[in-house]
Amino acid sequence: MSDRYQQFVNSFLGKQIAPRVGLPQPPFLKRHRPGAPVVDGPVLLGQADGGRLGPAVSRVLAVIGAETWTAEGPLRDGAAEAGLSPKIWSGATGGDQRFQALVFDATGISSAAELAQLHAFFQPVARRVRPSGRVVVLGTTPELVPGTGAAKASARVAQRALEGFTRSLGKEIGKGSTVQLVYVAPDADDQIESTLRFLLSPKSAFVSGQVVRISQSGRKPDLNWTEPLKGKVALVTGASRGIGEAIAETLARDGAHVVGLDIEPLADDLKKVTDRIGGSAITFDVTAQDAPAELAAKLKADHGGVDIVVHNAGITRDKLLANMKPEVWAQVIAVNLEAPERITRELLKQKAINPEGRIIGVASIAGVAGNRGQTNYGTSKAGVIGFVDAFAAEVAKQQLTINAVAPGFIETKMTAAIPLTIREAGRRMSSLGQGGLPIDVAETIAWYASPGSAGVNGNTVRVCGQSLIGA
């Protein structure tokens, strides 16, 4: 569904009227185009004193062919061997130079006083970020900062403070730009490429104000970044329409054979999707008692197992709790929460998920902030976040990962049916001032699914344009 307000304020007439009367002006976001570079413009790279990620970031920027600038000349310890020959930018002599991305290594910040280095780097360039630009701050996972005693405590405090900085900057930067914080465990420097590629690219158009944690996996496969999922089998539940259809299409674009799953009444719609992308279609009631065992057996028999499992199937049955019948509560919990947990346990039990497998849940902002009339739905989606937390350590032992996306207001047929005033509020109550698209959720899932994301485990990332509702 088109956003007519957004179209108007970005028209010639709208651009004259909106600023004069104080109307919000949500920009058109730049999204991924096949064949486009990861970063289409200059990147300014900075590093706090004592930062450790400069060489790793330098190598990634060199590999993706970024035009890289620094404020103080070539970075220490590794820029040269990474093939990075950065240009030098100075706030005093930089002219009108603008940047598509700002990347700052904050891992060296170990006290509250040293947080001033954030101001020193970002203040001169805060207005030099291009429309649909990217800002990424890298820190050390607070619980894992090195040291002992008071020094360790001070460093942990300072690293946790980065969250407030990035979320606040995300609400200031404007023009469709996004801001993220990536916590990297002390031994996980070699695990950052997949995440940097995603967060610096237009694929993360509707992801902002998020915190990603990267741990050491011990695995760093060689990848074809054009088709990173080639040879993989991906199961997508609820794949016949909307977000599920976009997920299926995006995973297929990245090379996966997609097994789309939906209920029998949607079999025709499902087959159209899977035929279009060269996938397979199966119909199941995921809440049936024997569904997990049958599904695991079928995946093993037809495909030798599965590499990626996306638990997208979900329903809403909205009522105020005082008016909600027990069966309405039970339906939502069964589809949205019980089925993913039961299916995952059975797939793990039967070893139907191949090594380096990915399990991905679809939660919701309703599971973070709650929604009136959605006690059942909010409960189920918060449960999906808990499902990720509970399984993360267990699946890591099997060289698997589990993560979740939590979509906010996404433009689908379901949201198009929402009353106009509520729909407009949902669109505007975010830092990006608009609704997202199904492709935004799908791109985030494709990042999780990548073999390069082995260090990304136990995360829930909101795809909500930094919604102003919730944490």
Coordinates of C-alpha atoms in Angstrom, one line a residue:
M1 CA 0.0 0.0 0.0
S2 CA 1.4 3.4 -1.0
D3 CA 2.1 6.1 1.6
R4 CA 0.3 9.1 0.1
Y5 CA 1.4 11.4 2.8
Q6 CA 5.1 10.6 2.2
Q7 CA 4.6 11.0 -1.5
F8 CA 3.0 14.5 -0.9
V9 CA 5.7 15.9 1.4
N10 CA 8.4 14.8 -1.0
S11 CA 6.7 16.4 -4.0
F12 CA 7.7 19.9 -5.2
L13 CA 4.6 21.5 -3.5
G14 CA 5.0 19.4 -0.4
K15 CA 8.6 20.4 0.1
Q16 CA 7.5 24.1 0.1
I17 CA 4.6 23.6 2.5
A18 CA 5.8 21.0 5.1
P19 CA 8.7 22.9 6.6
R20 CA 6.6 26.1 6.9
V21 CA 3.9 24.4 9.0
G22 CA 6.1 21.9 10.8
L23 CA 4.9 18.7 9.2
P24 CA 7.2 15.7 9.4
Q25 CA 9.0 14.9 6.2
P26 CA 9.7 11.1 6.0
P27 CA 12.2 10.6 3.1
F28 CA 12.2 7.8 0.6
L29 CA 14.7 5.2 1.8
K30 CA 17.4 3.8 -0.4
R31 CA 17.1 0.1 -0.6
H32 CA 19.2 -2.7 -2.1
R33 CA 19.6 -3.0 -5.9
P34 CA 21.2 -6.1 -7.4
G35 CA 24.8 -5.3 -8.5
A36 CA 25.1 -2.1 -6.4
P37 CA 28.1 -1.7 -4.1
V38 CA 27.8 -2.4 -0.4
V39 CA 28.5 1.3 0.3
D40 CA 27.8 3.8 -2.4
G41 CA 29.9 6.7 -1.2
P42 CA 32.8 7.7 1.1
V43 CA 33.2 6.1 4.6
L44 CA 34.8 8.0 7.4
L45 CA 36.5 5.7 9.9
G46 CA 37.6 6.7 13.4
Q47 CA 39.0 4.9 16.4
A48 CA 39.1 5.7 20.1
D49 CA 42.5 5.6 21.8
G50 CA 43.4 1.9 22.5
G51 CA 40.7 0.6 20.1
R52 CA 41.3 -2.9 18.9
L53 CA 39.0 -3.3 15.8
G54 CA 40.7 -0.9 13.4
P55 CA 42.6 -3.5 11.5
A56 CA 39.5 -5.8 11.2
V57 CA 37.3 -2.9 10.0
S58 CA 40.0 -1.7 7.6
R59 CA 40.1 -5.2 6.0
V60 CA 36.4 -5.3 5.5
L61 CA 36.3 -1.8 4.0
A62 CA 39.1 -2.8 1.7
V63 CA 37.3 -6.0 0.6
I64 CA 34.1 -4.2 -0.2
G65 CA 35.9 -1.5 -2.2
A66 CA 34.8 1.4 0.0
E67 CA 36.2 4.9 -0.5
T68 CA 37.7 5.3 3.0
W69 CA 38.7 8.4 4.8
T70 CA 40.1 8.9 8.3
A71 CA 40.6 12.0 10.4
E72 CA 44.2 11.1 11.4
G73 CA 45.8 9.4 8.5
P74 CA 46.1 5.6 8.0
L75 CA 44.9 3.6 11.0
R76 CA 47.5 1.9 13.2
D77 CA 48.2 -1.8 13.2
G78 CA 47.0 -3.3 10.0
A79 CA 45.6 -0.7 7.6
A80 CA 48.4 -1.0 5.1
E81 CA 48.4 -4.8 4.9
A82 CA 44.6 -4.7 4.5
G83 CA 45.1 -2.8 1.3
L84 CA 43.4 0.4 2.7
S85 CA 44.8 3.7 1.5
P86 CA 42.5 6.2 3.2
K87 CA 42.2 9.8 2.3
I88 CA 42.6 12.3 5.1
W89 CA 39.7 14.4 6.3
S90 CA 39.9 17.4 8.6
G91 CA 36.9 19.3 9.9
A92 CA 38.9 22.5 9.4
T93 CA 39.9 21.7 5.8
G94 CA 37.3 19.2 4.7
G95 CA 35.2 21.6 2.6
D96 CA 31.8 20.3 1.7
Q97 CA 32.8 16.6 1.9
R98 CA 29.9 14.4 2.9
F99 CA 29.9 10.7 3.9
Q100 CA 27.7 7.8 3.1
A101 CA 28.8 6.1 6.4
L102 CA 30.6 6.8 9.6
V103 CA 32.3 3.9 11.5
F104 CA 33.8 4.4 14.9
D105 CA 35.7 1.8 16.9
A106 CA 34.9 2.6 20.5
T107 CA 36.4 -0.5 22.0
G108 CA 39.2 1.5 23.6
I109 CA 36.9 3.6 25.7
S110 CA 37.3 2.4 29.3
S111 CA 35.9 5.1 31.5
A112 CA 33.2 7.7 31.6
A113 CA 35.7 10.5 30.9
E114 CA 36.9 8.8 27.7
L115 CA 33.3 8.9 26.3
A116 CA 34.2 12.4 25.2
Q117 CA 35.9 10.8 22.3
L118 CA 32.5 10.0 20.9
H119 CA 31.8 13.8 20.9
A120 CA 35.1 14.6 19.4
F121 CA 34.6 12.3 16.4
F122 CA 30.9 12.7 15.7
Q123 CA 30.2 16.3 16.5
P124 CA 32.1 17.8 13.5
V125 CA 30.5 15.3 11.0
A126 CA 27.0 14.9 12.4
R127 CA 25.6 17.0 9.6
R128 CA 27.8 15.6 6.9
V129 CA 26.0 12.2 6.6
R130 CA 24.3 11.8 3.3
P131 CA 20.6 10.9 3.0
S132 CA 20.1 7.2 3.7
G133 CA 23.5 7.1 5.3
R134 CA 24.8 4.7 7.9
V135 CA 26.5 5.1 11.3
V136 CA 28.0 2.1 13.0
V137 CA 29.7 2.2 16.5
L138 CA 31.7 -0.8 17.5
G139 CA 32.2 -1.6 21.2
T140 CA 33.2 -4.5 23.4
T141 CA 30.5 -6.7 24.9
P142 CA 30.2 -5.0 28.4
E143 CA 30.1 -8.3 30.3
L144 CA 33.3 -9.4 28.6
V145 CA 35.5 -6.3 28.9
P146 CA 39.0 -7.4 30.0
G147 CA 40.6 -6.4 33.3
T148 CA 39.8 -6.7 37.0
G149 CA 38.4 -4.7 39.9
A150 CA 37.5 -1.1 39.5
A151 CA 39.1 -0.7 36.1
K152 CA 37.0 -3.5 34.7
A153 CA 33.8 -2.0 36.3
S154 CA 34.6 1.4 34.8
A155 CA 35.1 -0.1 31.3
R156 CA 31.9 -2.0 31.6
V157 CA 30.0 1.1 32.5
A158 CA 31.5 3.1 29.6
Q159 CA 30.8 0.4 27.1
R160 CA 27.1 0.1 28.2
A161 CA 26.8 3.9 27.8
L162 CA 27.3 3.5 24.1
E163 CA 23.7 2.2 23.8
G164 CA 22.3 5.5 25.0
F165 CA 24.6 7.4 22.5
T166 CA 23.6 5.4 19.5
R167 CA 19.9 5.4 20.2
S168 CA 19.9 9.1 20.8
L169 CA 21.9 9.8 17.7
G170 CA 19.5 7.7 15.7
K171 CA 16.7 10.1 16.7
E172 CA 18.7 13.1 15.6
I173 CA 20.4 12.2 12.4
G174 CA 17.4 12.3 10.0
K175 CA 17.2 12.1 6.2
G176 CA 16.6 8.4 6.3
S177 CA 19.9 7.6 7.9
T178 CA 20.4 4.8 10.5
V179 CA 22.6 4.3 13.6
Q180 CA 23.6 1.0 15.1
L181 CA 25.8 -0.4 17.9
V182 CA 27.8 -3.6 17.4
Y183 CA 29.2 -5.2 20.5
V184 CA 32.1 -7.5 19.5
A185 CA 33.5 -10.0 22.0
P186 CA 37.2 -9.7 22.7
D187 CA 38.1 -12.7 20.6
A188 CA 35.6 -12.2 17.8
D189 CA 37.4 -9.6 15.6
D190 CA 37.3 -11.9 12.7
Q191 CA 33.5 -12.4 12.8
I192 CA 32.4 -8.8 11.9
E193 CA 32.4 -8.8 8.1
S194 CA 28.8 -10.2 7.5
T195 CA 27.4 -7.8 10.0
L196 CA 29.3 -4.7 8.7
R197 CA 28.2 -5.6 5.2
F198 CA 24.6 -5.7 6.2
L199 CA 24.6 -2.6 8.5
L200 CA 26.5 -0.4 6.0
S201 CA 24.4 -1.4 3.0
P202 CA 20.9 -0.4 1.9
K203 CA 19.7 -3.8 3.0
S204 CA 19.4 -2.4 6.5
A205 CA 17.2 0.5 5.4
F206 CA 14.5 0.0 8.1
V207 CA 16.8 -1.1 10.9
S208 CA 18.0 1.6 13.3
G209 CA 18.8 2.1 17.0
Q210 CA 19.7 -1.5 17.4
V211 CA 22.3 -3.4 19.4
V212 CA 23.9 -6.4 17.8
R213 CA 26.2 -8.8 19.8
I214 CA 28.9 -10.8 18.0
S215 CA 30.7 -13.7 19.7
Q216 CA 33.5 -16.0 18.6
S217 CA 32.3 -19.0 16.7
G218 CA 35.6 -20.4 15.6
R219 CA 34.3 -20.5 12.0
K220 CA 34.9 -18.1 9.1
P221 CA 33.9 -19.7 5.8
D222 CA 35.0 -18.4 2.4
L223 CA 31.9 -16.9 0.8
N224 CA 30.5 -15.9 -2.5
W225 CA 28.8 -12.7 -1.2
T226 CA 26.6 -12.6 -4.3
E227 CA 25.0 -15.9 -3.5
P228 CA 26.0 -16.7 0.1
L229 CA 23.2 -19.3 0.5
K230 CA 24.0 -21.3 -2.6
G231 CA 23.5 -25.0 -1.9
K232 CA 21.5 -24.4 1.3
V233 CA 18.0 -25.5 2.0
A234 CA 15.7 -23.1 3.8
L235 CA 12.4 -23.8 5.4
V236 CA 10.1 -20.8 5.6
T237 CA 6.7 -21.2 7.4
G238 CA 3.8 -19.0 6.4
A239 CA 5.5 -18.4 3.0
S240 CA 2.4 -17.9 0.9
R241 CA 2.1 -14.1 1.2
G242 CA 3.2 -10.9 2.9
I243 CA 6.4 -11.0 4.9
G244 CA 6.8 -14.8 4.4
E245 CA 6.7 -14.4 0.6
A246 CA 9.3 -11.7 0.8
I247 CA 11.5 -14.0 3.0
A248 CA 11.2 -16.8 0.5
E249 CA 12.1 -14.6 -2.4
T250 CA 15.1 -13.1 -0.7
L251 CA 16.6 -16.4 0.5
A252 CA 16.1 -17.7 -3.0
R253 CA 17.8 -14.6 -4.5
D254 CA 20.8 -15.4 -2.2
G255 CA 21.0 -19.0 -3.6
A256 CA 18.9 -21.1 -1.3
H257 CA 16.4 -23.8 -2.3
V258 CA 13.3 -22.6 -0.4
V259 CA 10.8 -25.1 1.1
G260 CA 7.7 -23.0 1.6
L261 CA 5.2 -24.2 4.2
D262 CA 1.7 -23.0 4.8
I263 CA -1.8 -24.3 5.6
E264 CA -3.9 -26.3 3.1
P265 CA -6.4 -23.4 2.3
L266 CA -3.4 -21.3 1.1
A267 CA -1.8 -24.1 -1.0
D268 CA -2.5 -22.4 -4.3
D269 CA -1.0 -19.1 -3.2
L270 CA 2.0 -21.0 -1.7
K271 CA 2.6 -22.9 -4.9
K272 CA 2.7 -19.7 -7.0
V273 CA 5.4 -18.4 -4.7
T274 CA 7.6 -21.5 -4.7
D275 CA 7.1 -22.1 -8.4
R276 CA 8.3 -18.5 -9.1
I277 CA 11.5 -18.9 -7.1
G278 CA 12.2 -22.5 -8.0
G279 CA 11.4 -23.9 -4.6
S280 CA 9.2 -26.6 -3.1
A281 CA 5.8 -26.3 -1.4
I282 CA 4.5 -28.3 1.5
T283 CA 1.2 -27.9 3.4
F284 CA 1.1 -28.5 7.2
D285 CA -0.9 -27.5 10.2
V286 CA 2.1 -26.6 12.3
T287 CA 0.0 -26.9 15.5
A288 CA -0.9 -30.6 14.8
Q289 CA 0.5 -33.0 17.3
D290 CA 2.4 -35.0 14.8
A291 CA 3.5 -32.0 12.6
P292 CA 7.0 -31.7 14.0
A293 CA 7.9 -35.3 13.5
E294 CA 6.4 -35.5 10.0
L295 CA 8.1 -32.3 9.0
A296 CA 11.5 -33.4 10.2
A297 CA 11.1 -36.8 8.4
K298 CA 10.1 -35.1 5.2
L299 CA 12.9 -32.6 5.2
K300 CA 15.4 -35.4 5.8
A301 CA 13.9 -37.6 3.1
D302 CA 13.5 -35.0 0.4
H303 CA 16.4 -32.7 1.0
G304 CA 18.8 -34.5 3.3
G305 CA 17.9 -32.1 6.1
V306 CA 17.6 -28.3 6.3
D307 CA 20.1 -25.5 6.7
I308 CA 17.9 -22.5 7.5
V309 CA 14.6 -22.6 9.5
V310 CA 12.5 -19.5 9.5
H311 CA 9.5 -19.6 11.9
N312 CA 7.4 -16.9 10.2
A313 CA 3.9 -18.4 10.4
G314 CA 1.8 -16.3 12.8
I315 CA -1.8 -15.2 13.4
T316 CA -3.6 -12.4 15.3
R317 CA -6.9 -12.8 17.1
D318 CA -7.3 -9.4 18.7
K319 CA -9.7 -8.8 21.6
L320 CA -9.5 -7.0 24.9
L321 CA -8.5 -9.5 27.6
A322 CA -11.9 -9.0 29.3
N323 CA -13.6 -10.1 26.1
M324 CA -11.2 -12.8 25.0
K325 CA -12.4 -16.4 25.1
P326 CA -9.9 -19.2 26.1
E327 CA -9.9 -20.7 22.6
V328 CA -8.9 -17.4 21.1
W329 CA -6.0 -17.1 23.5
A330 CA -4.9 -20.7 22.8
Q331 CA -5.0 -20.4 19.0
V332 CA -2.5 -17.5 19.0
I333 CA -0.1 -19.1 21.5
A334 CA -0.3 -22.4 19.6
V335 CA 0.6 -21.0 16.2
N336 CA 3.0 -18.2 17.2
L337 CA 4.9 -19.8 20.0
E338 CA 4.3 -23.4 20.8
A339 CA 4.7 -24.6 17.1
P340 CA 8.1 -23.0 16.6
E341 CA 9.4 -24.4 19.9
R342 CA 8.0 -27.9 19.3
I343 CA 9.3 -28.0 15.7
T344 CA 12.7 -26.8 16.6
R345 CA 13.1 -29.4 19.4
E346 CA 12.1 -32.1 17.0
L347 CA 14.4 -31.0 14.2
L348 CA 17.3 -30.9 16.7
K349 CA 16.3 -34.3 18.2
Q350 CA 16.3 -35.9 14.7
K351 CA 19.5 -34.0 13.7
A352 CA 17.5 -32.6 10.7
I353 CA 19.3 -29.2 10.9
N354 CA 22.6 -29.5 9.2
P355 CA 25.9 -28.2 10.7
E356 CA 26.2 -24.4 10.4
G357 CA 22.4 -24.3 10.5
R358 CA 20.4 -21.2 11.2
I359 CA 17.2 -20.9 13.2
I360 CA 15.3 -17.7 12.9
G361 CA 12.2 -16.6 14.8
V362 CA 9.8 -13.8 13.8
A363 CA 8.8 -11.9 16.9
S364 CA 7.2 -8.4 16.9
I365 CA 7.4 -5.0 18.5
A366 CA 4.2 -6.1 20.3
G367 CA 6.4 -8.5 22.2
V368 CA 8.6 -5.6 23.4
A369 CA 6.1 -2.8 24.0
G370 CA 2.7 -4.6 24.1
N371 CA -0.4 -3.5 22.2
R372 CA -3.9 -2.8 23.4
G373 CA -6.2 -5.7 22.5
Q374 CA -3.2 -8.0 21.9
T375 CA -2.4 -9.7 25.2
N376 CA -2.4 -13.0 23.4
Y377 CA -0.2 -11.8 20.5
G378 CA 2.1 -9.8 22.7
T379 CA 2.6 -12.8 24.9
S380 CA 3.4 -15.1 22.0
K381 CA 5.9 -12.7 20.5
A382 CA 7.7 -12.0 23.7
G383 CA 7.9 -15.7 24.0
V384 CA 9.7 -15.9 20.7
I385 CA 12.3 -13.6 22.1
G386 CA 12.5 -15.9 25.1
F387 CA 12.8 -18.9 22.8
V388 CA 15.9 -17.3 21.2
D389 CA 17.4 -16.6 24.6
A390 CA 16.7 -20.1 25.9
F391 CA 18.1 -22.0 22.9
A392 CA 21.1 -19.8 22.1
A393 CA 23.7 -21.6 24.3
E394 CA 22.3 -25.1 23.4
V395 CA 22.4 -24.6 19.7
A396 CA 25.9 -23.0 19.8
K397 CA 27.3 -26.3 21.1
Q398 CA 26.0 -27.9 17.8
Q399 CA 27.5 -25.2 15.6
L400 CA 24.1 -23.6 14.9
T401 CA 22.7 -20.1 15.6
I402 CA 19.3 -18.8 16.7
N403 CA 18.2 -15.2 16.4
A404 CA 15.0 -13.3 15.9
V405 CA 13.6 -10.3 14.1
A406 CA 11.0 -8.1 15.7
P407 CA 9.1 -6.2 13.0
G408 CA 7.4 -2.9 13.8
F409 CA 4.9 -1.3 11.4
I410 CA 5.3 -3.1 8.1
E411 CA 3.2 -2.2 5.0
T412 CA 1.2 -5.4 4.3
K413 CA -2.4 -6.2 3.5
M414 CA -3.0 -6.6 7.2
T415 CA -1.8 -3.1 8.1
A416 CA -3.7 -1.7 5.1
A417 CA -6.9 -2.8 6.8
I418 CA -6.1 -0.8 10.0
P419 CA -8.2 2.3 10.5
L420 CA -6.6 5.4 8.9
T421 CA -5.7 7.3 12.0
I422 CA -4.1 4.3 13.7
R423 CA -2.3 3.4 10.5
E424 CA -0.9 6.9 10.2
A425 CA 0.2 6.9 13.8
G426 CA 2.0 3.6 13.3
R427 CA 3.8 4.9 10.3
R428 CA 5.0 8.2 11.8
M429 CA 6.0 7.0 15.3
S430 CA 9.5 6.1 14.4
S431 CA 12.8 7.9 13.8
L432 CA 12.4 7.2 10.1
G433 CA 8.8 8.4 10.1
Q434 CA 7.3 5.7 7.9
G435 CA 6.3 2.1 7.7
G436 CA 8.8 -0.6 6.5
L437 CA 8.4 -3.0 3.7
P438 CA 8.3 -6.8 3.9
I439 CA 11.7 -6.8 2.1
D440 CA 13.2 -5.0 5.1
V441 CA 12.3 -8.0 7.4
A442 CA 13.5 -10.4 4.7
E443 CA 16.9 -8.7 4.3
T444 CA 17.5 -8.9 8.1
I445 CA 16.7 -12.6 8.0
A446 CA 19.0 -13.2 5.1
W447 CA 21.8 -11.6 7.1
Y448 CA 21.2 -14.0 10.0
A449 CA 21.0 -16.9 7.5
S450 CA 24.4 -16.1 5.9
P451 CA 27.3 -18.5 6.6
G452 CA 29.3 -15.4 7.5
S453 CA 27.0 -14.7 10.5
A454 CA 28.3 -17.6 12.6
G455 CA 29.2 -15.2 15.4
V456 CA 25.7 -13.7 15.5
N457 CA 23.8 -15.8 18.0
G458 CA 21.0 -15.0 20.5
N459 CA 20.1 -11.6 19.1
T460 CA 16.7 -10.0 18.6
V461 CA 16.9 -7.1 16.2
R462 CA 13.9 -4.8 15.7
V463 CA 13.0 -4.0 12.1
C464 CA 11.0 -1.0 13.0
G465 CA 12.7 2.2 11.8
Q466 CA 13.7 2.8 15.5
S467 CA 10.1 2.9 16.7
L468 CA 9.4 5.4 19.5
I469 CA 7.4 2.8 21.3
G470 CA 9.2 0.4 23.6
A471 CA 12.9 0.0 24.5

